mmCIF file of C-alpha atoms (C1' of nucleotides) in Angstrom:
data_model
loop_
_atom_site.group_PDB
_atom_site.id
_atom_site.type_symbol
_atom_site.label_atom_id
_atom_site.label_comp_id
_atom_site.label_asym_id
_atom_site.label_seq_id
_atom_site.Cartn_x
_atom_site.Cartn_y
_atom_site.Cartn_z
ATOM 1 C CA MET A 663 -24.514 -32.811 18.504
ATOM 2 C CA GLU A 664 -20.894 -32.667 17.681
ATOM 3 C CA SER A 665 -17.991 -31.678 19.833
ATOM 4 C CA ILE A 666 -14.515 -30.819 18.819
ATOM 5 C CA VAL A 667 -11.477 -30.432 20.964
ATOM 6 C CA GLU A 668 -8.588 -28.798 19.321
ATOM 7 C CA GLU A 669 -5.207 -28.480 20.786
ATOM 8 C CA ASN A 670 -2.416 -26.761 19.116
ATOM 9 C CA GLY A 671 0.967 -25.720 20.152
ATOM 10 C CA SER A 672 0.925 -22.653 18.036
ATOM 11 C CA SER A 673 1.953 -19.561 19.847
ATOM 12 C CA GLU A 674 -0.829 -17.613 18.288
ATOM 13 C CA PRO A 675 -3.344 -16.809 20.949
ATOM 14 C CA LEU A 676 -7.018 -16.681 20.354
ATOM 15 C CA SER A 677 -7.766 -13.182 19.434
ATOM 16 C CA GLY A 678 -10.779 -11.293 20.527
ATOM 17 C CA SER A 679 -12.628 -10.569 23.665
ATOM 18 C CA ASN A 680 -16.156 -11.729 23.596
ATOM 19 C CA SER A 681 -15.889 -15.082 25.172
ATOM 20 C CA GLN A 682 -15.049 -15.188 28.824
ATOM 21 C CA SER A 683 -13.759 -18.659 28.462
ATOM 22 C CA GLN A 684 -11.456 -17.520 25.765
ATOM 23 C CA GLN A 685 -10.126 -14.814 27.943
ATOM 24 C CA SER A 686 -9.496 -17.344 30.615
ATOM 25 C CA SER A 687 -7.531 -19.338 28.139
ATOM 26 C CA GLU A 688 -5.330 -16.408 27.388
ATOM 27 C CA SER A 689 -4.733 -15.536 30.971
ATOM 28 C CA GLY A 690 -2.202 -18.281 31.375
ATOM 29 C CA GLY A 691 0.384 -16.012 29.851
ATOM 30 C CA GLY A 692 2.518 -18.885 28.661
ATOM 31 C CA ASN A 693 3.344 -20.336 32.056
ATOM 32 C CA GLY A 694 0.114 -21.666 33.360
ATOM 33 C CA PRO A 695 -1.405 -25.066 32.807
ATOM 34 C CA THR A 696 -2.988 -26.086 29.624
ATOM 35 C CA THR A 697 -6.209 -24.251 29.290
ATOM 36 C CA ALA A 698 -9.197 -24.881 27.210
ATOM 37 C CA VAL A 699 -11.986 -23.068 25.569
ATOM 38 C CA LEU A 700 -15.419 -24.425 25.079
ATOM 39 C CA THR A 701 -17.702 -22.672 22.765
ATOM 40 C CA SER A 702 -21.055 -23.934 21.855
ATOM 41 C CA SER A 703 -23.957 -22.922 19.791
ATOM 42 C CA GLY A 704 -26.790 -24.948 18.488
ATOM 43 C CA GLY A 705 -25.575 -28.471 18.166
ATOM 44 C CA THR A 706 -21.868 -27.850 18.121
ATOM 45 C CA ASN A 707 -19.187 -27.521 20.704
ATOM 46 C CA ILE A 708 -15.741 -26.492 19.662
ATOM 47 C CA VAL A 709 -12.928 -26.520 22.137
ATOM 48 C CA GLN A 710 -9.483 -25.182 21.714
ATOM 49 C CA ILE A 711 -6.889 -26.309 24.184
ATOM 50 C CA ILE A 712 -3.955 -24.015 24.465
ATOM 51 C CA PRO A 713 -0.957 -25.649 26.036
ATOM 52 C CA THR A 714 0.638 -22.907 28.000
ATOM 53 C CA GLN A 715 2.800 -24.934 30.327
ATOM 54 C CA SER A 716 4.792 -26.975 27.939
ATOM 55 C CA THR A 717 4.929 -27.050 24.229
ATOM 56 C CA ILE A 718 2.598 -29.874 23.478
ATOM 57 C CA GLN A 719 2.090 -30.395 19.827
ATOM 58 C CA ALA A 720 -1.237 -32.041 20.018
ATOM 59 C CA GLN A 721 -4.379 -31.808 18.073
ATOM 60 C CA SER A 722 -7.581 -33.387 19.078
ATOM 61 C CA VAL A 723 -10.980 -34.153 17.840
ATOM 62 C CA ILE A 724 -13.672 -35.340 20.175
ATOM 63 C CA GLN A 725 -16.939 -36.165 18.645
ATOM 64 C CA GLN A 726 -19.960 -37.247 20.510
ATOM 65 C CA ASN A 727 -21.456 -39.539 17.993
ATOM 66 C CA GLN A 728 -18.384 -41.597 17.503
ATOM 67 C CA GLN A 729 -15.334 -42.779 19.282
ATOM 68 C CA SER A 730 -13.335 -39.734 20.156
ATOM 69 C CA VAL A 731 -9.661 -39.443 19.529
ATOM 70 C CA ILE A 732 -6.878 -37.351 20.913
ATOM 71 C CA GLN A 733 -3.890 -37.588 18.718
ATOM 72 C CA THR A 734 -0.586 -35.854 18.995
ATOM 73 C CA ALA A 735 1.250 -34.593 16.017
ATOM 74 C CA THR A 736 4.580 -35.833 17.274
ATOM 75 C CA GLY A 737 3.396 -39.265 18.194
ATOM 76 C CA ASN A 738 4.178 -39.096 21.873
ATOM 77 C CA LEU A 739 1.369 -38.051 24.062
ATOM 78 C CA GLN A 740 1.717 -36.012 27.174
ATOM 79 C CA PRO A 741 -1.077 -36.060 29.659
ATOM 80 C CA VAL A 742 -3.092 -32.944 29.258
ATOM 81 C CA THR A 743 -4.143 -31.468 32.567
ATOM 82 C CA LEU A 744 -7.204 -29.416 32.278
ATOM 83 C CA PRO A 745 -7.645 -26.768 34.877
ATOM 84 C CA LYS A 746 -10.621 -26.976 37.112
ATOM 85 C CA GLY A 747 -13.667 -25.331 35.749
ATOM 86 C CA VAL A 748 -12.382 -24.755 32.290
ATOM 87 C CA LEU A 749 -13.168 -27.467 29.902
ATOM 88 C CA LEU A 750 -14.942 -29.961 29.066
ATOM 89 C CA VAL A 751 -16.628 -31.639 26.264
ATOM 90 C CA SER A 752 -19.652 -33.835 26.121
ATOM 91 C CA SER A 753 -20.286 -36.942 26.818
ATOM 92 C CA LYS A 754 -18.939 -40.020 25.126
ATOM 93 C CA PRO A 755 -17.379 -41.756 28.075
ATOM 94 C CA ASN A 756 -15.162 -44.277 26.422
ATOM 95 C CA SER A 757 -13.109 -42.137 24.175
ATOM 96 C CA VAL A 758 -9.537 -42.952 23.481
ATOM 97 C CA ILE A 759 -6.299 -41.140 23.021
ATOM 98 C CA HIS A 760 -4.649 -42.310 19.902
ATOM 99 C CA THR A 761 -1.067 -41.583 19.054
ATOM 100 C CA THR A 762 0.557 -42.039 15.729
ATOM 101 C CA GLN A 763 2.441 -44.925 17.259
ATOM 102 C CA GLY A 764 -0.776 -46.722 17.677
ATOM 103 C CA SER A 765 -1.071 -46.768 21.433
ATOM 104 C CA LEU A 766 -4.464 -46.252 22.865
ATOM 105 C CA GLN A 767 -5.429 -44.846 26.167
ATOM 106 C CA ALA A 768 -8.798 -44.389 27.728
ATOM 107 C CA VAL A 769 -9.877 -40.877 28.417
ATOM 108 C CA GLN A 770 -12.689 -39.686 30.590
ATOM 109 C CA ILE A 771 -14.837 -37.039 29.079
ATOM 110 C CA LYS A 772 -16.841 -34.861 31.401
ATOM 111 C CA GLN A 773 -19.198 -32.033 30.882
ATOM 112 C CA GLU A 774 -19.126 -28.714 32.646
ATOM 113 C CA SER A 775 -22.423 -26.997 32.612
ATOM 114 C CA ASN A 776 -21.390 -23.425 33.017
ATOM 115 C CA LEU A 777 -19.244 -23.118 29.989
ATOM 116 C CA GLY A 778 -21.560 -23.352 27.104
ATOM 117 C CA GLY A 779 -23.571 -20.721 25.485
ATOM 118 C CA ASN A 780 -21.002 -18.551 23.909
ATOM 119 C CA VAL A 781 -20.116 -18.041 20.332
ATOM 120 C CA MET A 782 -19.104 -20.467 17.654
ATOM 121 C CA THR A 783 -21.315 -20.791 14.732
ATOM 122 C CA ASP A 784 -23.315 -23.901 14.406
ATOM 123 C CA THR A 785 -21.674 -26.007 11.801
ATOM 124 C CA ASN A 786 -24.950 -27.514 10.838
ATOM 125 C CA SER A 787 -26.420 -24.208 10.012
ATOM 126 C CA GLU A 788 -23.358 -23.186 8.099
ATOM 127 C CA ASP A 789 -23.289 -26.404 6.219
ATOM 128 C CA SER A 790 -26.888 -26.126 5.373
ATOM 129 C CA GLN A 791 -26.255 -22.605 4.308
ATOM 130 C CA SER A 792 -23.645 -23.606 1.845
ATOM 131 C CA ASP A 793 -25.911 -26.329 0.586
ATOM 132 C CA ASP A 794 -28.685 -23.893 0.255
ATOM 133 C CA ASP A 795 -27.535 -21.830 -2.639
ATOM 134 C CA THR A 796 -30.857 -22.166 -4.329
ATOM 135 C CA SER A 797 -32.825 -20.684 -1.478
ATOM 136 C CA PRO A 798 -34.907 -17.584 -2.109
ATOM 137 C CA LYS A 799 -32.387 -15.793 0.021
ATOM 138 C CA LYS A 800 -30.380 -15.739 -3.183
ATOM 139 C CA ARG A 801 -31.293 -12.783 -3.343
ATOM 140 C CA ARG A 802 -32.523 -9.259 -3.021
ATOM 141 C CA ASP A 803 -29.468 -7.962 -4.858
ATOM 142 C CA LEU A 804 -31.332 -6.122 -7.482
ATOM 143 C CA THR A 805 -33.899 -4.598 -5.194
ATOM 144 C CA ARG A 806 -31.477 -3.617 -2.501
ATOM 145 C CA ARG A 807 -31.691 0.038 -1.763
ATOM 146 C CA PRO A 808 -28.511 2.059 -1.959
ATOM 147 C CA SER A 809 -26.621 2.706 1.220
ATOM 148 C CA TYR A 810 -26.885 5.959 3.060
ATOM 149 C CA ARG A 811 -23.284 6.610 2.217
ATOM 150 C CA LYS A 812 -24.106 6.329 -1.431
ATOM 151 C CA ILE A 813 -27.218 8.396 -1.083
ATOM 152 C CA LEU A 814 -25.316 11.109 0.687
ATOM 153 C CA ASN A 815 -22.571 11.035 -1.856
ATOM 154 C CA ASP A 816 -25.157 11.348 -4.552
ATOM 155 C CA LEU A 817 -26.578 14.253 -2.647
ATOM 156 C CA GLY A 818 -23.112 15.682 -2.324
ATOM 157 C CA GLY A 819 -23.236 14.919 1.371
ATOM 158 C CA GLY A 820 -20.772 15.467 4.169
ATOM 159 C CA GLU A 821 -20.878 18.561 6.248
ATOM 160 C CA ILE A 822 -23.647 21.006 6.875
ATOM 161 C CA VAL A 823 -23.639 24.288 5.033
ATOM 162 C CA LEU A 824 -26.229 26.929 4.685
ATOM 163 C CA SER A 825 -28.002 27.646 1.520
ATOM 164 C CA SER A 826 -31.073 29.687 1.049
ATOM 165 C CA GLY A 827 -33.756 28.331 3.284
ATOM 166 C CA THR A 828 -32.278 24.873 3.860
ATOM 167 C CA LEU A 829 -29.656 23.076 5.831
ATOM 168 C CA GLN A 830 -27.942 20.953 3.311
ATOM 169 C CA LEU A 831 -25.317 18.279 3.369
ATOM 170 C CA ALA A 832 -22.313 19.170 1.333
ATOM 171 C CA ASN A 833 -19.289 17.264 0.312
ATOM 172 C CA ALA A 834 -16.258 17.525 2.538
ATOM 173 C CA GLN A 835 -13.239 16.921 0.377
ATOM 174 C CA GLY A 836 -11.437 13.794 1.312
ATOM 175 C CA GLU A 837 -13.430 13.184 4.452
ATOM 176 C CA PRO A 838 -16.017 10.532 4.974
ATOM 177 C CA PRO A 839 -19.501 11.885 4.918
ATOM 178 C CA ALA A 840 -21.011 12.614 8.300
ATOM 179 C CA LEU A 841 -23.771 10.121 8.005
ATOM 180 C CA HIS A 842 -25.289 10.812 11.357
ATOM 181 C CA THR A 843 -25.301 14.547 11.247
ATOM 182 C CA ILE A 844 -28.865 14.738 10.152
ATOM 183 C CA SER A 845 -30.974 11.686 10.241
ATOM 184 C CA GLY A 846 -33.308 10.712 7.521
ATOM 185 C CA GLY A 847 -32.046 12.902 4.792
ATOM 186 C CA GLY A 848 -29.904 15.748 3.680
ATOM 187 C CA VAL A 849 -32.237 18.706 3.836
ATOM 188 C CA VAL A 850 -33.854 20.371 6.833
ATOM 189 C CA GLN A 851 -36.053 23.432 6.622
ATOM 190 C CA TYR A 852 -35.126 26.286 8.894
ATOM 191 C CA THR A 853 -35.958 29.916 9.552
ATOM 192 C CA GLN A 854 -33.572 32.679 10.377
ATOM 193 C CA GLY A 855 -34.464 35.039 13.229
ATOM 194 C CA GLN A 856 -33.695 38.726 13.430
ATOM 195 C CA ASP A 857 -30.768 37.939 15.700
ATOM 196 C CA GLY A 858 -29.295 35.905 12.928
ATOM 197 C CA GLN A 859 -29.872 32.620 14.718
ATOM 198 C CA ILE A 860 -31.065 29.576 12.855
ATOM 199 C CA TYR A 861 -34.353 28.167 14.136
ATOM 200 C CA VAL A 862 -35.505 24.736 13.254
ATOM 201 C CA PRO A 863 -39.109 23.800 14.091
ATOM 202 C CA LEU A 864 -38.929 22.449 17.618
ATOM 203 C CA GLY A 865 -41.017 19.306 17.327
ATOM 204 C CA GLY A 866 -39.254 18.154 14.219
ATOM 205 C CA ASN A 867 -35.903 18.963 15.696
ATOM 206 C CA VAL A 868 -36.423 16.925 18.829
ATOM 207 C CA GLN A 869 -37.769 14.104 16.794
ATOM 208 C CA LEU A 870 -34.856 14.279 14.429
ATOM 209 C CA GLU A 871 -32.368 14.347 17.259
ATOM 210 C CA ASP A 872 -34.015 11.381 18.862
ATOM 211 C CA GLN A 873 -34.079 9.474 15.612
ATOM 212 C CA SER A 874 -30.529 10.428 14.969
ATOM 213 C CA ARG A 875 -29.398 9.266 18.381
ATOM 214 C CA LYS A 876 -31.209 5.993 18.044
ATOM 215 C CA ARG A 877 -29.790 5.407 14.630
ATOM 216 C CA GLU A 878 -26.325 6.217 15.838
ATOM 217 C CA MET A 879 -26.650 3.775 18.689
ATOM 218 C CA ARG A 880 -27.954 1.105 16.393
ATOM 219 C CA LEU A 881 -25.138 1.589 13.960
ATOM 220 C CA LEU A 882 -22.565 1.571 16.702
ATOM 221 C CA LYS A 883 -23.876 -1.662 18.121
ATOM 222 C CA ASN A 884 -24.138 -3.241 14.739
ATOM 223 C CA ARG A 885 -20.629 -2.138 13.911
ATOM 224 C CA GLU A 886 -19.296 -3.887 16.959
ATOM 225 C CA ALA A 887 -21.466 -6.897 16.341
ATOM 226 C CA ALA A 888 -20.182 -7.187 12.811
ATOM 227 C CA ARG A 889 -16.604 -6.989 14.023
ATOM 228 C CA GLU A 890 -17.275 -9.679 16.570
ATOM 229 C CA CYS A 891 -19.033 -11.805 14.042
ATOM 230 C CA ARG A 892 -16.077 -11.640 11.693
ATOM 231 C CA ARG A 893 -13.712 -12.524 14.448
ATOM 232 C CA LYS A 894 -15.758 -15.553 15.367
ATOM 233 C CA LYS A 895 -16.031 -16.592 11.801
ATOM 234 C CA LYS A 896 -12.285 -16.474 11.356
ATOM 235 C CA GLU A 897 -11.822 -18.443 14.517
ATOM 236 C CA TYR A 898 -14.293 -21.004 13.358
ATOM 237 C CA ILE A 899 -12.583 -21.392 10.027
ATOM 238 C CA LYS A 900 -9.306 -21.838 11.824
ATOM 239 C CA CYS A 901 -10.907 -24.544 13.920
ATOM 240 C CA LEU A 902 -12.119 -26.313 10.829
ATOM 241 C CA GLU A 903 -8.697 -26.117 9.254
ATOM 242 C CA ASN A 904 -7.155 -27.557 12.371
ATOM 243 C CA ARG A 905 -9.697 -30.285 12.329
ATOM 244 C CA VAL A 906 -8.862 -31.156 8.776
ATOM 245 C CA ALA A 907 -5.220 -31.407 9.733
ATOM 246 C CA VAL A 908 -6.029 -33.633 12.678
ATOM 247 C CA LEU A 909 -8.204 -35.926 10.646
ATOM 248 C CA GLU A 910 -5.583 -36.178 7.966
ATOM 249 C CA ASN A 911 -3.058 -37.161 10.588
ATOM 250 C CA GLN A 912 -5.437 -39.690 12.002
ATOM 251 C CA ASN A 913 -6.052 -41.096 8.613
ATOM 252 C CA LYS A 914 -2.372 -41.387 7.952
ATOM 253 C CA ALA A 915 -1.778 -43.067 11.286
ATOM 254 C CA LEU A 916 -4.583 -45.524 10.771
ATOM 255 C CA ILE A 917 -3.305 -46.415 7.338
ATOM 256 C CA GLU A 918 0.122 -47.051 8.796
ATOM 257 C CA GLU A 919 -1.374 -49.143 11.533
ATOM 258 C CA LEU A 920 -3.352 -51.171 9.076
ATOM 259 C CA LYS A 921 -0.286 -51.664 6.985
ATOM 260 C CA SER A 922 1.796 -52.954 9.879
ATOM 261 C CA LEU A 923 -0.980 -55.226 11.042
ATOM 262 C CA LYS A 924 -1.243 -56.650 7.581
ATOM 263 C CA GLU A 925 2.457 -57.280 7.502
ATOM 264 C CA LEU A 926 2.302 -58.927 10.880
ATOM 265 C CA TYR A 927 -0.529 -61.104 9.742
ATOM 266 C CA CYS A 928 1.257 -62.174 6.577
ATOM 267 C CA GLN A 929 4.386 -62.914 8.544
ATOM 268 C CA GLN A 930 2.546 -65.116 11.025
ATOM 269 C CA LYS A 931 0.723 -66.807 8.214
ATOM 270 C CA SER A 932 3.932 -67.700 6.430
ATOM 271 C CA ASP A 933 5.422 -69.074 9.669
ATOM 272 C "C1'" DT B 39 7.828 2.343 -11.556
ATOM 273 C "C1'" DA B 40 3.084 3.052 -12.419
ATOM 274 C "C1'" DA B 41 -1.082 0.593 -13.306
ATOM 275 C "C1'" DA B 42 -3.781 -3.374 -12.442
ATOM 276 C "C1'" DT B 43 -5.208 -6.902 -9.568
ATOM 277 C "C1'" DT B 44 -5.935 -9.292 -5.271
ATOM 278 C "C1'" DC B 45 -6.638 -9.421 -0.422
ATOM 279 C "C1'" DC B 46 -8.466 -7.868 3.743
ATOM 280 C "C1'" DA B 47 -11.032 -5.373 7.086
ATOM 281 C "C1'" DC B 48 -14.561 -2.402 7.715
ATOM 282 C "C1'" DG B 49 -19.354 -0.194 7.908
ATOM 283 C "C1'" DT B 50 -23.886 -0.760 6.591
ATOM 284 C "C1'" DC B 51 -28.232 -3.005 5.451
ATOM 285 C "C1'" DA B 52 -31.564 -6.658 5.550
ATOM 286 C "C1'" DG B 53 -33.672 -10.382 7.439
ATOM 287 C "C1'" DG B 54 -33.976 -14.453 10.489
ATOM 288 C "C1'" DA B 55 -33.951 -16.093 15.335
ATOM 289 C "C1'" DC B 56 -35.091 -15.410 19.774
ATOM 290 C "C1'" DA B 57 -36.456 -13.457 24.306
ATOM 291 C "C1'" DG B 58 -39.606 -10.800 26.907
ATOM 292 C "C1'" DC C 293 -45.576 -7.800 18.710
ATOM 293 C "C1'" DT C 294 -41.342 -5.481 19.550
ATOM 294 C "C1'" DG C 295 -36.650 -4.948 20.405
ATOM 295 C "C1'" DT C 296 -32.173 -6.971 20.144
ATOM 296 C "C1'" DC C 297 -28.646 -9.876 18.432
ATOM 297 C "C1'" DC C 298 -26.365 -12.324 14.800
ATOM 298 C "C1'" DT C 299 -24.754 -12.937 10.301
ATOM 299 C "C1'" DG C 300 -24.748 -13.029 5.006
ATOM 300 C "C1'" DA C 301 -24.299 -9.809 1.396
ATOM 301 C "C1'" DC C 302 -22.683 -5.671 -0.522
ATOM 302 C "C1'" DG C 303 -19.781 -1.649 -1.372
ATOM 303 C "C1'" DT C 304 -15.632 0.642 -0.206
ATOM 304 C "C1'" DG C 305 -10.811 1.941 0.781
ATOM 305 C "C1'" DG C 306 -6.210 0.867 1.671
ATOM 306 C "C1'" DA C 307 -2.324 -2.370 1.706
ATOM 307 C "C1'" DA C 308 0.087 -5.889 -0.662
ATOM 308 C "C1'" DT C 309 1.263 -8.178 -4.710
ATOM 309 C "C1'" DT C 310 1.650 -8.861 -9.613
ATOM 310 C "C1'" DT C 311 2.243 -7.335 -14.284
ATOM 311 C "C1'" DA C 312 3.526 -4.587 -18.241
#
DNA sequence: TAAATTCCACGTCAGGACAG
DNA sequence: CTGTCCTGACGTGGAATTTA
């Protein structure tokens, strides 16, 4: 299991609405204390700390399986106060805060139980996915059936018009086809009464309406789910990019530290 | 400036994961 | 087993950018 804490001073708030913890992070409105977001899924926790009280330029990475580091971009580290009940990350107790000036400070890592369980894609699964290009999932492209949109377009679909003996989907110029108008296809048999009314066989009609409603609901939910999924994915990518930046900074700082230690050593040796 | 290209967000489908 | 959720893949349209 891997945990990441990310702090950034960027004014860009976390977009989106699915995660309650994220909403709590936004509720500071720029004047509250530093707030944090913990998201977890599978083996991964990703935390974004949004400094809303002062402009802390800090980025952090806390990883369970190794010594964790909090490193500021500017080199000076302000204590980060985490509001009660908001954070925290698992569980490596003896993590350190590392600044680019080389000072180290112990940091206590706690775990809050009621924060997990929302969002963030498991990095392991994503990694394995990218490694898994050869899987049979790659893919049903050629057998994939055409979308309803395409089918309807092929049918000339859009709005309902009457033609002899059928209700047919016709093309509405410039408008998206009404996919849900009639479920399951573009043609419905009907009869015309003496009063001029259109009668569709009752059983079929009810069934069609029910199917149509269910399909509409399913599509609506899936639409929202897809939107949410994209939002999370973007957020996750942003997290990874931040992490790269943090690790690069760390690397740079450690190289500098090594360099100065070497110099010190050579100096003492020559004395 | 119009055409071509790239980028981005969206809706939909399919299939896996998971809970009940 | 069934229903629901999540997410990769695909196709599409519109905005932004580049090119001739």
